[in-house]
XYZ file of C-alpha atoms in Angstrom:
422
model
C 0.000 0.000 0.000
C 1.733 3.182 -1.175
C -1.160 5.646 -1.372
C -2.032 6.282 2.273
C -5.128 8.192 3.305
C -5.101 8.317 7.088
C -7.892 8.873 9.605
C -6.911 9.706 13.190
C -9.694 8.769 15.629
C -9.474 11.018 18.685
C -7.691 14.379 18.644
C -6.408 14.740 22.196
C -2.867 14.847 23.546
C -1.914 11.794 21.460
C -4.014 12.090 18.326
C -3.480 15.719 17.373
C 0.357 15.771 17.242
C 0.214 12.554 15.213
C -2.415 13.968 12.847
C -0.323 17.089 12.315
C 2.794 15.104 11.392
C 0.919 12.792 9.020
C -0.988 15.802 7.654
C 2.268 17.358 6.493
C 2.817 14.432 4.142
C -0.406 12.475 3.495
C -4.124 13.177 3.096
C -5.157 12.982 6.757
C -8.586 13.267 8.380
C -8.781 14.165 12.065
C -11.952 12.782 13.654
C -13.330 13.610 17.098
C -16.824 13.341 18.582
C -16.274 16.623 20.452
C -17.601 19.330 18.131
C -16.074 22.111 20.233
C -12.665 20.481 19.868
C -13.045 20.240 16.076
C -14.163 23.886 15.823
C -11.221 24.961 17.975
C -8.751 23.133 15.731
C -10.358 24.494 12.584
C -9.792 27.996 13.998
C -6.092 27.178 14.439
C -6.014 26.765 18.229
C -5.104 23.819 20.464
C -6.237 24.071 24.105
C -3.929 21.203 25.132
C -0.986 23.440 24.120
C 0.728 20.454 22.495
C 0.731 21.993 19.002
C 1.350 25.668 18.235
C -0.889 27.501 15.786
C 1.936 27.911 13.278
C 2.563 24.167 13.320
C -1.124 23.436 12.716
C -0.871 25.512 9.542
C 2.041 23.383 8.283
C -0.235 20.328 8.138
C -1.728 21.407 4.833
C -3.147 17.942 4.041
C -5.040 17.732 7.365
C -8.793 18.215 7.597
C -11.148 17.821 10.569
C -14.570 16.270 10.985
C -17.122 15.002 13.495
C -18.972 13.066 10.792
C -18.368 9.340 10.446
C -18.848 9.558 6.692
C -15.986 12.046 6.663
C -13.459 9.296 7.453
C -14.822 6.794 4.936
C -12.170 7.653 2.284
C -9.347 6.494 4.571
C -7.524 3.197 4.152
C -5.507 3.544 7.390
C -7.422 4.157 10.618
C -5.360 5.073 13.696
C -7.235 4.954 17.013
C -5.872 7.294 19.705
C -8.709 7.465 22.241
C -8.222 7.364 26.043
C -8.094 4.069 27.937
C -8.928 5.065 31.527
C -9.767 3.045 34.630
C -13.096 3.092 36.461
C -13.768 3.932 40.115
C -12.752 0.395 41.071
C -9.423 0.725 39.196
C -10.510 -1.673 36.483
C -9.754 -1.033 32.798
C -12.479 0.940 31.060
C -12.397 -0.058 27.397
C -15.624 1.754 26.521
C -13.937 4.617 24.578
C -11.799 2.080 22.690
C -14.732 -0.182 21.877
C -16.891 2.782 20.901
C -14.173 3.929 18.484
C -13.972 0.380 17.120
C -17.742 0.363 16.496
C -17.408 3.651 14.614
C -14.466 2.508 12.484
C -16.192 -0.810 11.797
C -19.105 1.023 10.187
C -16.843 2.528 7.496
C -14.260 -0.256 7.175
C -13.555 -1.527 3.651
C -11.637 -4.436 2.160
C -7.893 -3.918 2.380
C -8.060 -1.341 5.181
C -5.736 -1.408 8.196
C -6.781 -0.340 11.721
C -3.892 0.655 14.002
C -4.399 1.155 17.736
C -2.186 3.468 19.785
C -4.152 3.488 23.049
C -2.538 1.733 26.013
C -4.114 -1.687 26.657
C -3.267 -5.040 28.199
C -1.661 -7.667 25.949
C -4.337 -9.235 23.765
C -6.869 -6.392 23.815
C -6.423 -5.416 20.155
C -7.104 -8.873 18.750
C -9.399 -10.215 21.476
C -11.544 -7.143 22.276
C -11.330 -4.665 19.397
C -11.068 -6.864 16.291
C -14.344 -8.772 16.999
C -16.146 -5.402 17.117
C -14.613 -4.410 13.776
C -15.712 -7.746 12.269
C -19.206 -7.439 13.695
C -19.785 -3.895 12.424
C -18.151 -4.323 9.009
C -19.155 -7.872 8.172
C -15.564 -8.364 7.027
C -13.121 -11.104 8.045
C -9.990 -10.256 10.019
C -6.662 -10.920 8.260
C -8.501 -11.698 5.059
C -10.541 -8.569 4.298
C -8.972 -6.123 6.764
C -5.930 -6.031 9.015
C -4.794 -4.579 12.323
C -1.696 -3.056 13.864
C -0.579 -1.715 17.196
C 1.893 1.139 17.700
C 1.849 2.426 21.288
C 1.836 6.141 21.884
C 4.766 7.671 23.745
C 3.522 11.225 24.118
C 4.778 13.149 27.155
C 2.324 16.062 27.694
C 3.998 19.432 28.109
C 7.385 18.138 26.915
C 8.630 20.366 24.102
C 11.823 18.364 23.642
C 10.514 14.813 23.214
C 8.006 15.098 20.359
C 6.278 12.554 18.119
C 8.950 12.608 15.445
C 11.986 12.277 17.738
C 10.724 9.452 19.969
C 11.458 5.965 18.631
C 8.207 4.208 17.673
C 7.320 0.587 18.331
C 5.201 -0.894 15.514
C 3.465 -4.198 14.823
C 0.913 -5.819 12.540
C -1.455 -8.771 12.433
C 0.393 -10.320 9.457
C 4.029 -9.942 8.343
C 2.903 -7.861 5.370
C 0.747 -5.621 7.571
C 3.578 -5.215 10.067
C 5.842 -4.029 7.271
C 3.224 -1.590 5.954
C 2.565 -0.139 9.417
C 6.287 0.155 10.087
C 6.882 1.836 6.734
C 4.057 4.289 7.400
C 5.439 5.413 10.759
C 9.023 5.302 9.549
C 8.121 7.903 6.945
C 7.457 10.544 9.644
C 9.417 9.369 12.718
C 12.948 10.771 12.514
C 14.095 8.685 15.506
C 13.199 5.487 13.644
C 11.018 2.518 14.514
C 11.230 -0.852 16.230
C 9.108 -3.521 14.555
C 7.851 -5.951 17.210
C 7.275 -9.601 16.336
C 3.560 -9.442 17.197
C 0.796 -7.124 18.320
C 0.841 -8.694 21.802
C 4.558 -7.994 22.202
C 3.986 -4.337 21.271
C 1.032 -4.077 23.682
C 3.081 -5.620 26.492
C 6.049 -3.342 25.791
C 3.880 -0.256 26.196
C 2.204 -1.316 29.413
C 5.481 -2.219 31.137
C 7.176 1.070 30.211
C 4.969 2.945 32.653
C 4.702 0.070 35.128
C 8.481 0.171 35.498
C 8.423 3.934 36.171
C 5.521 3.522 38.584
C 7.390 0.937 40.654
C 10.592 2.980 40.729
C 8.715 6.055 41.950
C 6.854 3.919 44.515
C 10.197 2.765 45.904
C 11.414 6.372 46.243
C 8.088 7.421 47.814
C 8.405 4.653 50.395
C 12.010 5.660 51.082
C 10.817 9.253 51.542
C 8.360 8.115 54.222
C 11.073 6.091 55.976
C 13.648 8.888 55.812
C 11.149 11.428 57.157
C 10.660 9.244 60.230
C 14.462 9.198 60.619
C 14.772 12.960 60.247
C 16.770 12.640 57.007
C 16.173 14.802 53.925
C 15.246 12.484 51.046
C 16.563 14.700 48.269
C 19.973 14.934 49.914
C 20.086 11.132 50.115
C 19.120 10.799 46.445
C 21.718 13.343 45.363
C 24.409 11.472 47.286
C 23.347 8.084 45.908
C 23.099 9.615 42.434
C 26.862 10.033 42.291
C 27.032 6.304 41.451
C 26.946 5.831 37.673
C 24.061 3.334 37.605
C 21.768 4.867 40.244
C 18.440 5.814 38.619
C 17.406 9.479 39.113
C 13.820 9.075 40.347
C 12.211 11.554 42.764
C 9.323 11.234 45.246
C 5.976 12.774 44.392
C 2.383 12.361 43.339
C 1.875 9.882 40.494
C -0.998 10.978 38.276
C -1.647 11.531 34.611
C -3.125 9.279 31.994
C -0.186 6.857 31.862
C 1.901 6.015 34.922
C -0.994 6.033 37.395
C -3.291 4.076 35.065
C -1.365 1.665 32.832
C -0.249 -0.752 35.580
C -3.887 -1.538 36.342
C -4.318 -2.799 32.766
C -1.467 -5.252 33.275
C -2.617 -6.375 36.743
C -6.173 -6.847 35.449
C -4.978 -9.187 32.712
C -2.637 -10.990 35.113
C -5.528 -11.674 37.501
C -7.685 -12.844 34.602
C -5.142 -15.551 33.829
C -4.842 -16.566 37.476
C -1.788 -14.691 38.721
C -1.830 -12.134 41.533
C 0.800 -9.447 40.735
C 1.927 -8.534 44.241
C 4.840 -6.177 43.528
C 2.983 -4.072 40.923
C -0.096 -3.656 43.115
C 2.023 -2.812 46.166
C 3.659 -0.020 44.167
C 0.265 1.252 43.097
C -0.980 1.309 46.709
C 2.030 3.343 47.836
C 1.728 5.875 45.027
C -2.033 6.223 45.429
C -1.554 6.934 49.155
C 0.877 9.848 48.759
C -1.787 12.580 48.550
C -3.201 11.505 51.899
C 0.324 11.301 53.305
C 1.102 14.901 52.257
C -2.161 16.148 53.774
C -1.509 14.239 57.002
C 2.005 15.634 57.380
C 0.726 19.148 56.717
C -1.911 18.805 59.441
C 0.687 17.516 61.943
C 2.976 20.449 61.201
C 0.091 22.888 61.651
C -0.764 21.286 64.985
C 2.847 21.582 66.162
C 2.659 25.302 65.435
C -0.671 25.494 67.322
C -2.552 26.438 64.153
C -6.191 25.329 64.387
C -6.840 23.037 61.436
C -10.647 23.279 61.584
C -11.733 26.327 59.541
C -8.103 27.024 58.604
C -7.307 28.389 55.148
C -4.996 26.218 53.078
C -3.637 27.087 49.633
C -2.740 24.369 47.117
C -0.410 25.610 44.386
C -1.068 23.501 41.300
C -3.803 21.131 40.163
C -2.472 19.750 36.849
C -0.876 16.309 37.054
C 2.541 17.716 36.087
C 4.379 20.991 35.702
C 3.911 23.507 32.875
C 1.010 21.595 31.372
C -2.803 22.021 31.524
C -3.460 18.255 31.641
C -5.804 17.370 34.522
C -6.224 13.675 33.760
C -5.958 11.526 36.875
C -4.281 14.299 38.874
C -3.531 13.100 42.412
C -3.550 16.647 43.817
C -7.255 15.944 44.363
C -6.268 13.377 47.019
C -4.581 16.113 49.069
C -7.635 18.347 48.749
C -10.055 15.570 49.673
C -8.067 14.585 52.763
C -7.699 18.162 53.998
C -11.433 18.712 53.684
C -12.039 15.792 56.080
C -10.428 18.076 58.723
C -12.956 20.819 57.809
C -10.234 23.039 56.407
C -11.031 25.627 53.736
C -8.983 24.745 50.665
C -8.203 27.125 47.802
C -6.565 25.813 44.634
C -4.531 28.052 42.339
C -3.225 26.876 38.978
C -2.559 29.352 36.152
C -2.295 26.512 33.615
C -5.590 24.661 33.937
C -8.997 25.432 32.472
C -11.293 26.294 35.428
C -14.364 24.928 33.636
C -12.623 21.592 33.052
C -11.580 21.444 36.715
C -15.172 22.057 37.802
C -16.516 19.482 35.367
C -13.996 16.742 36.156
C -13.486 17.194 39.903
C -15.999 19.716 41.238
C -13.070 22.032 42.041
C -13.183 25.722 41.167
C -9.638 27.142 41.072
C -9.245 30.704 42.334
C -8.141 33.485 39.985
C -5.357 34.640 42.326
C -4.339 33.854 45.922
C -5.070 36.495 48.542
C -2.107 38.026 50.362
C -1.720 37.191 54.057
C -4.645 34.749 54.098
C -3.329 31.193 54.434
C -2.427 29.064 57.444
C -0.704 26.516 55.221
C 0.562 26.436 51.640
C 1.311 23.240 49.737
C 3.373 23.478 46.539
C 1.857 20.504 44.718
C 3.032 21.154 41.131
C 6.321 22.703 39.998
C 4.930 25.214 37.472
C 7.530 27.771 36.419
C 5.303 30.539 37.823
C 5.725 29.101 41.322
C 9.484 28.773 40.909
C 9.632 32.401 39.785
C 7.642 33.525 42.850
C 10.316 32.027 45.082
C 10.037 31.690 48.837
C 9.189 35.330 49.518
C 6.495 35.479 46.844
C 4.853 32.271 48.030
C 5.019 33.158 51.730
C 3.419 36.505 50.877
C 0.122 34.624 50.619
C 0.449 33.279 54.175
C -0.437 34.342 57.710
C 2.535 35.290 59.950
C 2.400 31.808 61.495
C 1.966 29.155 58.815
C 3.238 25.927 57.282
C 4.921 25.685 53.873
C 5.074 22.140 52.460
C 6.971 21.575 49.200
C 5.894 18.380 47.406
C 8.013 19.021 44.307
C 11.312 20.326 45.724
C 10.697 23.754 44.182
C 12.505 25.506 47.060
C 15.656 24.615 49.012
C 15.010 22.562 52.156
C 15.977 25.412 54.508
C 13.278 27.603 52.937
C 10.329 25.308 53.724
C 8.852 23.550 56.743
C 8.819 20.184 54.974
C 9.236 18.565 51.589
C 8.936 15.054 50.173
């Protein structure tokens, strides 16, 4: 297949940068069910801040649509929808299956469907392909084919972009694998790695973030231990980091759409096949508990300073899941807020990056426009946005009462400038 017409299903943090790169070279159709998102992109704006307006203009073969018929001309369908977890931390494949139903309705003989969404090994062929067959009436690996090429987008990262991150590819037949690899290779400057099967590619993706999750969990647990010993964790890590093979992980909240979610896809599949993944789940429990731990330490420090916690005013600096990025998906800052409210504290959240309407919709949190000077009994630096670094100690303490607690989750300030840090 040399004449590619590509449809990208889902134009979020993953889909849009990919659509832009393909749209510079091939006829590309960006599809999203969110009409407001499509209208925004048509006007040359991207609210995720992943693609600048000038770069959108460079994709002169890219068009946008909310209509299913609009993607019918494609012969390559790339699915980049979210794969979240539900309230019980179980994989929620509904967006993926819904996208598969939609693609199945327009699928034609010879077409290839490539999935980029993070899943457990086997999901593409066992969960998605049957939906494509059902909707299209076509036979897998005879009439149509599938591939899997896991996304490696890092929201807010202006250095590691789609084209300079090596891409893992795979296909349901050797010929399909070669076609998928050739397609991505034509835009990915860093090159590709063709996996031997779709399942291998799926497994590779899910363990990338599981490995990071476990490493951060270890450092978070060490941080708790060192705090009880009266030792500064960052100083320990800097000392240990002088060894050439010591990995530079830091303690913190583990949120976002990947690291805090992907391990549950792997543990779900492991339990399905009769194995209880103890180490992975232990890491998840530690990382999911860190918001409550930060809140608890803050309350203890306030009590030591004889600050009444009930009806106190506490400022949280940052709500996004990471610095210098508006992405609110699976942010664990909400755990700090929730725990503090159990003490009947008044919690204000300030984040110059996030969309207040999205915060209200997703979490019922209304960020304030600007913190009030001299108001707060405690301030927690939860996200290392550059605005908070630029404020420095004096600027941040300016929001506080004369007697207060300053807790630094992200090591924004030196240890001697704060009451506590992770």
